[in-house]
């Protein structure tokens, strides 16, 4: 194998890893506070991309504005969904939350397919051109995705692990009633957190639109891998989700060189190994 | 101010918390059957009674953690029945639960600083560490790595900063060695000397007698008797008979 090939796959892995990291981080945040495995995450990602495309084709809203507007719209919808659907289920077994979000995912994906068809719709890249690195041509847009996702992940990690707000989230996960007895409106905090997680998914969707095209199944395709990543990183661990997201993106890229047929399943091999080796996830302390 | 001076001023102070005809349920099972008592401003009142009498349930009903309740609970005249837990807390009531509820994902200092300051008039971090000097030494440990006594102190310490003037304390002496119980008792007296009003759940009569102005005896989810500290000192048999000691 050549150095060029290696470096090229590393970079491609990093780009895929950017999406894995953003999506698994959102899942981990939601799971960490609500103990709900948010199966609607893929649909929220897809709706983020569709919203950006819809805003552009119907109202001429450019990518950069959609990057802000689409996550806000999806977050608002998600918060309504949390209040109407997830909150009434929150006292029951967490399996009900999982099933409810899965149902939403199937319905949303079905409706979008019905309306817009199953084929991918291209979305023009907002940044043209790129740079010849010698081993490959790197479009500027992909560089932007990598940088932006790293900044978003680090910023979110900081918010949750290092600030007062994050301490409330972690504490509310342990003992919500005690946190509420300190005068904190925990139900509202849960709604906002779900909205934030869904907004992150939509943000990833907008980022993805120019790279992977916009299609109804884009969410469910990527989420299978992302769920595996969250399991490997430790359910609910923010740093675990981020690091595992990037690492497995890269591992997947490298597998394409040594054993291309295995690239699609290498993540699941890791997941199985992680479940056997450390069922709690790699990043969980104690 | 001497202890007796504190006691006599509390004896004439207006009611800060009044509980009237409080009934409460866990799902279908009724546990409280018409509880009545007042806590006066600056007073330390105990709820005393045997296991399962309904003491914890009374605190949980006041705090709104138990939502199924009827009757009236007023703080400074404001009705709390029908209010949510966070709204009740914002009226100036702080709760220290029986299980202490120290967060394992947070350090001692993070646990201490977690409750937000809701009103002016709470202690500063320095003042809290003056009352609980050993917490300062363990400030960066993980919260649940502390001993039982230290966890109890942390649970007390963290509600003093919030500005809430009424403290609901559920059996702070439970499960602790006698020397630690004594220490906690001294800390509670210091807290009281700072002007806090305290509703203290206890089973340990010796401990309760050291700190309380009045005792409300709870039996089978109702108030069996209300005794002042003086009455208990004069005739301790009376309260002992309720507790079966
Ligand atoms: N979660 C619950 N569900 C149903 N019943 C409960 C629950 N918690 C307590 N009870 C019942 O309510 C009654 C009063 O309990 P409570 O915890 O208030 O007693 P307590 O006076 O605090 O006792 P202790 O001194 O043992 O703490 C008991 O009969 C108890 O069995
Ligand atoms: Mg109790």
Coordinates of C-alpha atoms and ligand atoms in Angstrom, one line a residue, chain B residues 26 29 31-32 49-58 60 98 170-171 174 201 203, ligand 1:
Chain B
X26 CA -48.5 6.3 48.0
X29 CA -52.2 3.3 50.0
X31 CA -50.2 6.9 54.8
X32 CA -51.0 10.3 56.5
X49 CA -42.0 8.6 66.1
X50 CA -41.4 4.9 65.4
X51 CA -40.3 3.3 62.2
X52 CA -43.0 3.6 59.6
X53 CA -45.0 6.3 61.5
X54 CA -45.1 8.6 58.5
X55 CA -42.3 11.1 59.4
X56 CA -40.5 10.9 56.0
X57 CA -43.8 10.9 54.2
X58 CA -44.7 14.2 55.9
X60 CA -42.0 14.4 51.2
X98 CA -33.0 10.4 54.7
X170 CA -34.6 13.7 57.7
X171 CA -32.9 11.7 60.4
X174 CA -29.4 7.7 61.4
X201 CA -37.2 14.2 61.7
X203 CA -36.1 8.6 66.1
Ligands
LIG1 N1 -42.6 4.4 48.4 C1 -43.6 3.9 49.2 N2 -44.6 3.2 48.7 C2 -45.5 2.6 49.5 N3 -45.6 2.8 50.8 C3 -44.6 3.4 51.4 C4 -43.5 4.0 50.6 N4 -42.6 4.6 51.5 C5 -43.1 4.4 52.7 N5 -44.3 3.7 52.7 C6 -45.1 3.4 53.8 O1 -45.6 4.5 54.4 C7 -45.5 4.4 55.8 C8 -44.8 5.6 56.4 O2 -43.4 5.5 56.0 P1 -42.4 6.7 56.3 O3 -41.2 6.4 55.4 O4 -43.0 8.0 56.2 O5 -42.0 6.3 57.8 P2 -41.0 7.0 58.8 O6 -41.7 7.5 59.9 O7 -40.1 8.0 58.0 O8 -40.1 5.7 59.2 P3 -38.5 5.6 59.4 O9 -38.3 6.0 60.8 O10 -38.4 4.1 59.3 O11 -37.8 6.3 58.4 C9 -44.9 3.1 56.2 O12 -46.0 2.2 56.5 C10 -44.3 2.7 54.9 O13 -44.3 1.3 54.7

